[in-house]
Coordinates of C-alpha atoms in Angstrom, one line a residue:
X1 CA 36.6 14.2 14.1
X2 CA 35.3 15.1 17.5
X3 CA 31.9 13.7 18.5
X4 CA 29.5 17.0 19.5
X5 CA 28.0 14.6 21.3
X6 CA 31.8 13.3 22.7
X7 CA 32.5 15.2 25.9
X8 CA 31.7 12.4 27.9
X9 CA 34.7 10.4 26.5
X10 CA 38.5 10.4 26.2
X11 CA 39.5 7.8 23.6
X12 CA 38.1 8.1 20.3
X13 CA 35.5 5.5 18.7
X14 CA 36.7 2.6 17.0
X15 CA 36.4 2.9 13.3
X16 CA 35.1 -0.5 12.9
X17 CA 32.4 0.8 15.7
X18 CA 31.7 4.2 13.5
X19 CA 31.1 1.6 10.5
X20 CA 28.6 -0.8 12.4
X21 CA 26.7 2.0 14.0
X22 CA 26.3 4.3 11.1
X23 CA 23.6 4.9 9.8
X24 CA 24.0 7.7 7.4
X25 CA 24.4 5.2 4.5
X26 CA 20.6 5.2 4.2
X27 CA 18.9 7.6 6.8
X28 CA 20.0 10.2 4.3
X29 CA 17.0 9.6 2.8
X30 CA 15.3 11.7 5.6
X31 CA 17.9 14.8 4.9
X32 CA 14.8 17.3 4.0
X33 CA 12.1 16.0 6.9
X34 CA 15.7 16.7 9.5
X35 CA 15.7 20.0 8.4
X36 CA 11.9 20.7 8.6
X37 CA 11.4 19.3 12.0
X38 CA 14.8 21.4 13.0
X39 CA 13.2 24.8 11.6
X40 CA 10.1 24.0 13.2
X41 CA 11.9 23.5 16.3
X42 CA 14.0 26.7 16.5
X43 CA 11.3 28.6 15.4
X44 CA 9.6 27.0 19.1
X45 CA 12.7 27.7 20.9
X46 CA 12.1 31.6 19.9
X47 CA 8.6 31.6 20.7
X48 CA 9.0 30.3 23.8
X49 CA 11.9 32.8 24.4
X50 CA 14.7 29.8 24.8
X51 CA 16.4 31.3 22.5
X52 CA 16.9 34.9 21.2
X53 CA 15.8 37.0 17.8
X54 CA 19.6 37.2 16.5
X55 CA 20.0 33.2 17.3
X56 CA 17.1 32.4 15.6
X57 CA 17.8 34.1 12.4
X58 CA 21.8 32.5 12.4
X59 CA 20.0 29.1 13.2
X60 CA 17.1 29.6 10.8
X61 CA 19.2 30.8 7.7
X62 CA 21.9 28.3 8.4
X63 CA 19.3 25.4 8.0
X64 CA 17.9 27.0 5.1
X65 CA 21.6 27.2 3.3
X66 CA 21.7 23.5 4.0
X67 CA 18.9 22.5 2.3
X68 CA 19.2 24.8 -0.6
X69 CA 22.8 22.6 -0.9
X70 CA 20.5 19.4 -0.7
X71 CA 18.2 20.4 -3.1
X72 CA 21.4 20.9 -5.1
X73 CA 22.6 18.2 -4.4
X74 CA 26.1 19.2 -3.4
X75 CA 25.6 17.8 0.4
X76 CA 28.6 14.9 1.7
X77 CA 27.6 13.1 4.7
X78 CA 30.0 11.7 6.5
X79 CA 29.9 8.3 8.5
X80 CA 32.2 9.9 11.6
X81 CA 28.9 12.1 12.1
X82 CA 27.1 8.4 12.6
X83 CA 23.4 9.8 11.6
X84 CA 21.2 12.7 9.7
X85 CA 20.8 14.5 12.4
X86 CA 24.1 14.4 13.6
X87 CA 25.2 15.5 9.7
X88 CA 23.0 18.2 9.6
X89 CA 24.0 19.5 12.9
X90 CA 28.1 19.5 12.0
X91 CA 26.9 21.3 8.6
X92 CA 25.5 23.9 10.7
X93 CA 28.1 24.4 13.1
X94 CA 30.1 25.0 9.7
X95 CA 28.0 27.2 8.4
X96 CA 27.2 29.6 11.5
X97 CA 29.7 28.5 13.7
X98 CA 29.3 27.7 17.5
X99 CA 25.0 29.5 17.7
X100 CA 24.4 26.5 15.7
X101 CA 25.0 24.5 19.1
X102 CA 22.0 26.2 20.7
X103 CA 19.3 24.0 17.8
X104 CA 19.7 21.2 20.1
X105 CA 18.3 22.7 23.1
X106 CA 15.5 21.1 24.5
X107 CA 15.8 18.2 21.8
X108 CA 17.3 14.6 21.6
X109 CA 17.9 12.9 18.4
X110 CA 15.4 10.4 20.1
X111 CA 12.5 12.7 19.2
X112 CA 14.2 14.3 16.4
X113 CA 14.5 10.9 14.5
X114 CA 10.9 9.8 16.0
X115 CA 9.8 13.7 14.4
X116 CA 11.6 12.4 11.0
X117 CA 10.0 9.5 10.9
X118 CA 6.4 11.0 11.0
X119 CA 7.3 13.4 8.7
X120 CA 8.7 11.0 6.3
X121 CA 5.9 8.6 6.2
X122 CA 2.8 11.2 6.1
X123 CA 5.1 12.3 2.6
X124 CA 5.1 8.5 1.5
X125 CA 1.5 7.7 2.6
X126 CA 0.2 10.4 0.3
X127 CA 2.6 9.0 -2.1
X128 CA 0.8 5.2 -2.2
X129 CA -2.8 6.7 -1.9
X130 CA -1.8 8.3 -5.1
X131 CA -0.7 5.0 -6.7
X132 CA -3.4 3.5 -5.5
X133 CA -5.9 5.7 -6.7
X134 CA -4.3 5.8 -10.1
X135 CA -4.5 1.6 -10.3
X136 CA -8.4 1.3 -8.7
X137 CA -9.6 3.9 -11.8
X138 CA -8.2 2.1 -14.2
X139 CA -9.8 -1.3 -12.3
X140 CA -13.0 1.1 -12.6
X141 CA -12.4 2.0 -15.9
X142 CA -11.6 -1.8 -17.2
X143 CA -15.2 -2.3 -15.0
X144 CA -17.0 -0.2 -17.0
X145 CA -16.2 -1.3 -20.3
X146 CA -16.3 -5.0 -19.6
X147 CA -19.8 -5.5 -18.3
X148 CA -21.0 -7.6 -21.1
X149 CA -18.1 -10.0 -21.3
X150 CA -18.9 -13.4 -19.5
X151 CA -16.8 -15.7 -18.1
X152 CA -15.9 -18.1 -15.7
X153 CA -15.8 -17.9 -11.6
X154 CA -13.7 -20.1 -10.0
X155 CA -13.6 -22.3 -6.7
X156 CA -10.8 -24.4 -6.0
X157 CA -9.6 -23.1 -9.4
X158 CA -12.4 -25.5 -10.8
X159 CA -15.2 -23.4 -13.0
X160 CA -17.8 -22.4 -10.9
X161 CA -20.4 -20.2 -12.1
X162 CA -20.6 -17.7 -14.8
X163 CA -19.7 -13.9 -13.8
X164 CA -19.1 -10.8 -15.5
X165 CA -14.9 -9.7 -16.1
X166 CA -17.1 -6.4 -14.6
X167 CA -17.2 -8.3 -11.8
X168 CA -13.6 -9.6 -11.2
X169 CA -12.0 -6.0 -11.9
X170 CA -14.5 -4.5 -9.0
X171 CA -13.6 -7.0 -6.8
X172 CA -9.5 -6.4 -7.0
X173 CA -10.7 -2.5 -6.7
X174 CA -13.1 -3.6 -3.8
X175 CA -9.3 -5.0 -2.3
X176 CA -7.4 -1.6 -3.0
X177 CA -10.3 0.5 -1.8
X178 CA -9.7 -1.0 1.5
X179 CA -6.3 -0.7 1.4
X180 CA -6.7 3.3 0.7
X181 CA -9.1 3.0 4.1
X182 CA -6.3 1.3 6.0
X183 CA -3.5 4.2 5.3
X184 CA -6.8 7.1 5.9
X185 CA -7.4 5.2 8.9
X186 CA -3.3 5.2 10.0
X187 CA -2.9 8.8 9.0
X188 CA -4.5 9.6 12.5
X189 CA -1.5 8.1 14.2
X190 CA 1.0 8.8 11.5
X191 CA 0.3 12.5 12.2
X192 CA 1.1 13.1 15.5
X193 CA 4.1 14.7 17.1
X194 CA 7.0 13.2 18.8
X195 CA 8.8 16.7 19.3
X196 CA 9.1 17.8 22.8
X197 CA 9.3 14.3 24.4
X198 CA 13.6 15.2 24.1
X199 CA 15.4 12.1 25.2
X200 CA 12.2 10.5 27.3
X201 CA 10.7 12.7 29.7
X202 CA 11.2 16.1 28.4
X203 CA 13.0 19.3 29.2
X204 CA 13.6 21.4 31.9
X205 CA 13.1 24.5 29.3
X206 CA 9.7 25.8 29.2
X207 CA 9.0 24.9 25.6
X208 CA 5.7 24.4 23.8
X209 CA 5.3 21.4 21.9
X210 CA 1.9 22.3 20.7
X211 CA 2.9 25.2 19.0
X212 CA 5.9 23.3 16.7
X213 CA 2.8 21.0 16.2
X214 CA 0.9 23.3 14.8
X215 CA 3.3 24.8 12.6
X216 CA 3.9 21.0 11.1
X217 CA 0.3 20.6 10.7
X218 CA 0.2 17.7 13.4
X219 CA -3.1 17.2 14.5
X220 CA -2.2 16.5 17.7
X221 CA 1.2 15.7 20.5
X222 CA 1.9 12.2 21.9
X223 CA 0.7 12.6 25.5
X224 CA 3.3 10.4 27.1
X225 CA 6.6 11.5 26.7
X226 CA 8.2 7.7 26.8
X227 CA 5.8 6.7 24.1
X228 CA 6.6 9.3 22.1
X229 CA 10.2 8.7 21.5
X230 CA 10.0 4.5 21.5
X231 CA 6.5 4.5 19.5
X232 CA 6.6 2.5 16.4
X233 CA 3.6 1.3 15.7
X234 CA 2.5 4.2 13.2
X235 CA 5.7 2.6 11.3
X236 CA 5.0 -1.6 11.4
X237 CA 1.0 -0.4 10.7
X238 CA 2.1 1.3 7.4
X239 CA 4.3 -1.8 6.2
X240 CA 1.1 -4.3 7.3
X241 CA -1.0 -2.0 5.1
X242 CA 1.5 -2.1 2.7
X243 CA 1.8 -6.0 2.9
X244 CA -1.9 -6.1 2.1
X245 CA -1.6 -4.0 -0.4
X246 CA 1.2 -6.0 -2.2
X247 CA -0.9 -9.5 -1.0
X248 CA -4.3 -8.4 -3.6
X249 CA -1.9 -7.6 -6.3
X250 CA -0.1 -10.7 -5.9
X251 CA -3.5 -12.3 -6.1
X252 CA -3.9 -10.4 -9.3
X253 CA -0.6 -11.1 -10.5
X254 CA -1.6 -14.6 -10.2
X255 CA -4.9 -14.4 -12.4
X256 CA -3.3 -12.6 -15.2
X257 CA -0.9 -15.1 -15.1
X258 CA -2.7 -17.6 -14.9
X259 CA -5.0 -16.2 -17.9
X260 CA -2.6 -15.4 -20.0
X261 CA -1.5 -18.8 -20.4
X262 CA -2.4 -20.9 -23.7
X263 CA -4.2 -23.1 -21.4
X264 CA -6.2 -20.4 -20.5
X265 CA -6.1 -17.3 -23.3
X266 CA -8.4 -15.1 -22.2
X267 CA -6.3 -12.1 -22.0
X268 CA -2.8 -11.1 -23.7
X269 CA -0.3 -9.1 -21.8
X270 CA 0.9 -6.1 -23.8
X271 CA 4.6 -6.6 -25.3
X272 CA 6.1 -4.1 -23.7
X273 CA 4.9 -5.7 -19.9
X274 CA 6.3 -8.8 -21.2
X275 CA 10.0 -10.7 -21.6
X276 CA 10.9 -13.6 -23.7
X277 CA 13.2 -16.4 -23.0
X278 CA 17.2 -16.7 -24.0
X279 CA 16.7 -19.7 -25.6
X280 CA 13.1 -20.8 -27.2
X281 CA 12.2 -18.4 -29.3
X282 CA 8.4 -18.4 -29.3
X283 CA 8.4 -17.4 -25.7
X284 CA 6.3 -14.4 -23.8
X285 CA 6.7 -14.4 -20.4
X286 CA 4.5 -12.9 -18.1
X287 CA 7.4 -11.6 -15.9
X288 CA 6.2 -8.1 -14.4
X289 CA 3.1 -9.9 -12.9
X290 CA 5.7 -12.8 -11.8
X291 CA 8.2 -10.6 -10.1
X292 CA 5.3 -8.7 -8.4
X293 CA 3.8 -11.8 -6.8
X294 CA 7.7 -12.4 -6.0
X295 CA 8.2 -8.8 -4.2
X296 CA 5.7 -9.9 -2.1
X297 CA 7.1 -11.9 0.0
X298 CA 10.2 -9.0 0.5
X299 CA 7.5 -6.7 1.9
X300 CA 6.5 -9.9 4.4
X301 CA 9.9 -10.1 5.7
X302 CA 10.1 -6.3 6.4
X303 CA 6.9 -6.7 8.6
X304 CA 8.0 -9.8 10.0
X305 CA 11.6 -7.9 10.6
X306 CA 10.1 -5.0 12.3
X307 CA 8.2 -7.1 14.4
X308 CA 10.7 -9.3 15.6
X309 CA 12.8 -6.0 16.1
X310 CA 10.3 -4.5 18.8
X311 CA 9.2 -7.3 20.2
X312 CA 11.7 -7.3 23.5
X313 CA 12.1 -3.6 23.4
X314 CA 12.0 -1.5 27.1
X315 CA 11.2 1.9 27.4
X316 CA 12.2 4.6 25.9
X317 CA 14.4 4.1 23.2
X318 CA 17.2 1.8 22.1
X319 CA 19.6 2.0 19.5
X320 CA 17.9 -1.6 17.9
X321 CA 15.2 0.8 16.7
X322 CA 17.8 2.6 14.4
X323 CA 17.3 -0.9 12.2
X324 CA 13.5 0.0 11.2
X325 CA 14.6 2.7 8.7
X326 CA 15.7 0.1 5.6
X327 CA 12.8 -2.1 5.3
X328 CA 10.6 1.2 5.8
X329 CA 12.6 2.9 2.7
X330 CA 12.6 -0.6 0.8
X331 CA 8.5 -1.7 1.3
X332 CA 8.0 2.3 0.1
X333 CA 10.4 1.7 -2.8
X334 CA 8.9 -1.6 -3.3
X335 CA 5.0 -0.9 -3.4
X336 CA 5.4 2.2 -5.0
X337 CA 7.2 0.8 -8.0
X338 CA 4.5 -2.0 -8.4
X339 CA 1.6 0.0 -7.8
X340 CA 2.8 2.4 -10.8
X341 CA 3.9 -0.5 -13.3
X342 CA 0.7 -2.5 -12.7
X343 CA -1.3 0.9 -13.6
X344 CA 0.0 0.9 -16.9
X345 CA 0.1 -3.2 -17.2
X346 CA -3.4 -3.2 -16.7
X347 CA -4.4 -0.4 -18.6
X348 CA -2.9 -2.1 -21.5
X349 CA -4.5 -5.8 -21.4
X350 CA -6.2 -6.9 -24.3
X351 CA -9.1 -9.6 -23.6
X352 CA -9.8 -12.7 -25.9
X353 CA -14.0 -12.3 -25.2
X354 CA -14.6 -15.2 -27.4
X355 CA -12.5 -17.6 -25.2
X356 CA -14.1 -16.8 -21.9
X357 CA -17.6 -17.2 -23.0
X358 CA -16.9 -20.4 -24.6
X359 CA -15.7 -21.5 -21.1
X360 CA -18.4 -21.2 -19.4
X361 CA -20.1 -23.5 -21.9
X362 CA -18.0 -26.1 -20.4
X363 CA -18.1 -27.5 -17.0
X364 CA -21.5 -27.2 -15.8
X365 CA -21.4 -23.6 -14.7
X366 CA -25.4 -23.3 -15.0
X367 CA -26.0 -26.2 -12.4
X368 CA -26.7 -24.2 -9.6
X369 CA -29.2 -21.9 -11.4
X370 CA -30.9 -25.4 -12.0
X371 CA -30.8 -26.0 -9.1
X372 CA -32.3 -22.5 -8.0
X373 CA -34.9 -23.3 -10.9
X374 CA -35.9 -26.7 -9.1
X375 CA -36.6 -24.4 -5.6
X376 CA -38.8 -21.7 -7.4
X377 CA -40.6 -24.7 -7.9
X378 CA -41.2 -25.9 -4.2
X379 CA -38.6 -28.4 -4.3
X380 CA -36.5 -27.8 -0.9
X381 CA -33.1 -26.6 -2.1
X382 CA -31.5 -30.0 -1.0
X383 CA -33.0 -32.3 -2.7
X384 CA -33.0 -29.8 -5.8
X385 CA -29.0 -30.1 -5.1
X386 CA -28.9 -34.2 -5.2
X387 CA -31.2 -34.1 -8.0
X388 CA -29.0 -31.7 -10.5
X389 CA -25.8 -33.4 -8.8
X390 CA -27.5 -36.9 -10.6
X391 CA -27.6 -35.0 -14.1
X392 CA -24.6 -33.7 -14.0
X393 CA -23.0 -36.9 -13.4
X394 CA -25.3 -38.4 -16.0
X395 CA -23.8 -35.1 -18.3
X396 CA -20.4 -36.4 -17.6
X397 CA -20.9 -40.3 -18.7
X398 CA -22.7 -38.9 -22.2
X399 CA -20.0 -36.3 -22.3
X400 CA -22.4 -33.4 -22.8
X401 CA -23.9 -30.2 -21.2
X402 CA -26.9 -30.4 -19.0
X403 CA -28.5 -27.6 -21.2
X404 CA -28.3 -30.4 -24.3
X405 CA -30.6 -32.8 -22.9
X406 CA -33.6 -33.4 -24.4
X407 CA -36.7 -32.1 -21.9
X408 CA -37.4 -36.0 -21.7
X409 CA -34.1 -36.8 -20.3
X410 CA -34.4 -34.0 -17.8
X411 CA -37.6 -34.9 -16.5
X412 CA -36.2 -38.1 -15.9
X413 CA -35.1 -37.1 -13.3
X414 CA -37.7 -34.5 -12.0
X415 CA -40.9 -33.9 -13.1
X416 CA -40.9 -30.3 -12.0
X417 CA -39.0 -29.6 -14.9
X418 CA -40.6 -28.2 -18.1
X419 CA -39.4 -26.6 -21.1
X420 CA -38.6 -23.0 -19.6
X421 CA -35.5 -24.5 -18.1
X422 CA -33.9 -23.7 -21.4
X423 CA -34.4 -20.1 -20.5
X424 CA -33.4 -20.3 -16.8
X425 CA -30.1 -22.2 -17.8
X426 CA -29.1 -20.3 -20.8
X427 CA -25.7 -19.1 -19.6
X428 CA -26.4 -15.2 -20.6
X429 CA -29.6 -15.4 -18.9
X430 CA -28.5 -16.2 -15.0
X431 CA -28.7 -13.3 -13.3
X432 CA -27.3 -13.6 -9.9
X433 CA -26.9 -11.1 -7.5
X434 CA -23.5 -9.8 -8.8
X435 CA -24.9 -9.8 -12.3
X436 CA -27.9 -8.0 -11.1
X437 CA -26.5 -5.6 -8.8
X438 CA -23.0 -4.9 -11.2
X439 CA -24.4 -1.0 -12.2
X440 CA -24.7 -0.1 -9.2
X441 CA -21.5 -1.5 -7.4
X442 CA -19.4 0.3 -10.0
X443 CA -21.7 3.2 -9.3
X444 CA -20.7 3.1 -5.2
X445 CA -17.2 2.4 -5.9
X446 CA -16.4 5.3 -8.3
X447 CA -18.0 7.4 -5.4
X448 CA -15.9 6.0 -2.8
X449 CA -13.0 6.6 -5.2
X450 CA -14.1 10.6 -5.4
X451 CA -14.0 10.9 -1.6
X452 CA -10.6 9.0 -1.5
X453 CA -9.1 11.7 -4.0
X454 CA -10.7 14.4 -2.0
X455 CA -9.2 13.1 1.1
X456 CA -5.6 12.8 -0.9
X457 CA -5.8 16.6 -2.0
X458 CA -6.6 17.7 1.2
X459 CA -4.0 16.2 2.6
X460 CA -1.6 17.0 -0.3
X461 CA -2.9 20.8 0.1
X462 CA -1.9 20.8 4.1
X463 CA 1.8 19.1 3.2
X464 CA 2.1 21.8 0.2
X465 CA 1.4 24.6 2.7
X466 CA 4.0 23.3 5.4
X467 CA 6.4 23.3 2.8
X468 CA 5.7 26.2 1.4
X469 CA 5.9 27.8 4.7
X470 CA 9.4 26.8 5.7
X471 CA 11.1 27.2 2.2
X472 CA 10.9 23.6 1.0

């Protein structure tokens, strides 16, 4: 098979070369975004009279018979052809014979992969903000049913102080919310276009870049032709978003775990999220949460891979950068399976109330509201602290609670202390700033969840309307 990009050479590639430099085997996953960025682009080449009305129309109805075949899925790609773009291009030539030569003008696949690549993630960002929308509203909706439910917060995985489960869902929300920000945030540099950069420094041809921008809903063109064509950062800022985001659901994964343990009990994993083991029968293990906290680390390494990859780069482009496309497709893969599952693993947790309020009755959880108590009474907070550290210890030799001592034991140790510290310790009755403040937290967050989905439709809307616009 001859090379359209071949005239150059005499002897034919080495299959063993075609194999290794292939990439066709996965960056057919771009097949549709190839074919949008190519009928944006000859649409261009006829505005800016490159190209003529009767070339258009062959070029423009070829590329549309392709991708009705895709969407069919009746497309072979062939590893001679080395890339998408490459594939699409011989399609064409097959379909419309040798007009089909004339899509390239003006273009390099340096630009036209760099175009795919933008195209393909502001598709897949939309895709995670969806996923993680769907997990923070259940979060939300777990909040808002659990605000009366006490339990344990943990330092150093030792029991701490007593917090609502309210609490604990709007902080793993509080984690995702931010993670929504971070992909809003990259869409600015996600959506920018590549196209018109050709190779490195652009064409001699007096195209518009602007204008295939604007078809494609860019919000704006790269300014510098060299850093449009070797410019991945919009692609290693998605997978560190994407790290994040799979770093606070391994922290989850870790608490459910963790609490669904006998040592723990105070939650039970739904059947149907759970596996048993081949040979004790009694087993119920925990595994989607397990295997989450282990995919983890497979999004690390593609961040860590991408970032090595770059790292000794020149200007413009190098065929290295051809390596970013599989940990791209498998963090997306990756996140977006976890996200979903945890949605409907969490939605389906059932919580042992009993067993977490009885926790906090061990452990001294009310000693720094004691504490507190000592200071409303003029006693500077640190001597209040070695004071309540003395009866606490004392707790621990008679193996007791500090709010079972007698009144004369207490004021053993301070005088300041009188009966109402019965009240002030009662576990139900500490009100700390997240108990206080819990209504309207959940309040702000379901807000910022609103906006969030307003931004996600918008954003859904203007992808709908390029694809509606170019037949996909």
């Amino acid at each position: 098979m001859n090379k359209l990009w071949g005239g150059r050479f005499s002897e034919a590639t080495d299959h063993t070369v075609e194999t290794y430099t292939a990439s066709i085997a996965f960056d057919h996953q771009l097949a549709q975004f190839d074919i949008l960025g190519s009928l944006a682009h000859v649409a261009m080449l006829k505005q800016s009279q490159v190209i003529n009305e009767k070339e258009y129309l062959a070029i423009n109805q070829g590329l549309h018979s392709i991708l009705n075949k895709l969407k069919q899925g009746s497309l072979t790609f062939h590893d001679e052809d080395e890339d998408i773009h490459m594939n699409v291009e011989r399609m064409l030539l097959q379909e419309i014979g040798e007009v089909a030569g004339k899509l390239h003008t003006a273009r390099s696949r340096n630009d036209q992969v760099a175009l795919d690549m933008h195209l393909y993630l502001r598709q897949q960002t939309c895709t995670i903000v969806q996923k993680l929308l769907g997990l923070r509203e259940v979060l939300l909706e777990l909040a808002e049913k659990h605000q009366t439910i006490i339990m344990p917060a943990y330092t150093h995985l030792q029991r701490a102080q007593p917090v609502k489960l309210a609490h604990y869902w709007l902080a793993y929300e509080a984690m995702l919310a931010r993670d929504t920000a971070r992909l809003k945030e990259a869409w600015t540099r996600i959506n920018l276009s590549p196209l018109g950069a050709a190779a490195l420094t652009g064409s001699t041809f007096p195209i518009d870049p602007h204008y295939v921008a604007t078809l494609l809903a860019f919000d704006d063109t790269y300014h510098n032709t060299l850093d449009a064509v070797s410019d991945r950062d919009f692609v290693i800022e998605f997978v560190s978003d994407a790290a994040l985001i799979m770093m606070h659901l391994s922290r989850l994964s870790e608490e459910l775990i963790l609490w669904s343990s006998q040592e723990f009990n105070f939650i039970s994993m739904h059947q149907s999220f759970c596996t048993g083991s081949s040979i004790m029968p009694q087993k119920k293990n925990p595994d989607v949460a397990e295997l989450g906290r282990g995919k983890t680390g497979r999004v690390y390494g593609a961040l860590f891979s991408l970032l090595t990859l770059f790292k000794g780069l020149p200007l413009a482009y190098n065929k290295d950068m051809q390596e970013d496309k599989e940990p791209v497709f498998d963090v997306i893969k990756t996140v977006d399976q976890t996200l979903s599952i945890y949605t409907r693993m969490l939605a389906s947790v059932s919580i042992n109330e009993a067993n977490m309020l009885a926790a906090t009755k061990d452990g001294h959880l009310n000693a720094t509201a004691m504490a507190e108590y000592l200071v409303k009474k003029d006693l500077p907070f640190r001597q209040a602290h070695a004071v309540i550290g003395k009866m606490v210890a004392y707790c621990d030799e008679k193996n007791t609670q500090l709010e079972a001592l007698s009144l004369t034991e207490m004021q053993t140790f301070s005088p300041l202390i009188t009966d109402d510290v019965y009240h002030a310790i009662e576990i139900r009755n500490i009100q700390t700033q997240g108990f206080q403040t819990l209504p309207e937290t959940l309040r702000q967050q379901k807000e910022k969840c609103t906006i969030d989905r307003h931004f996600l439709q918008d954003k859904e809307v203007m992808l709908s309307n390029v694809y509606n616009a170019f037949g996909l």
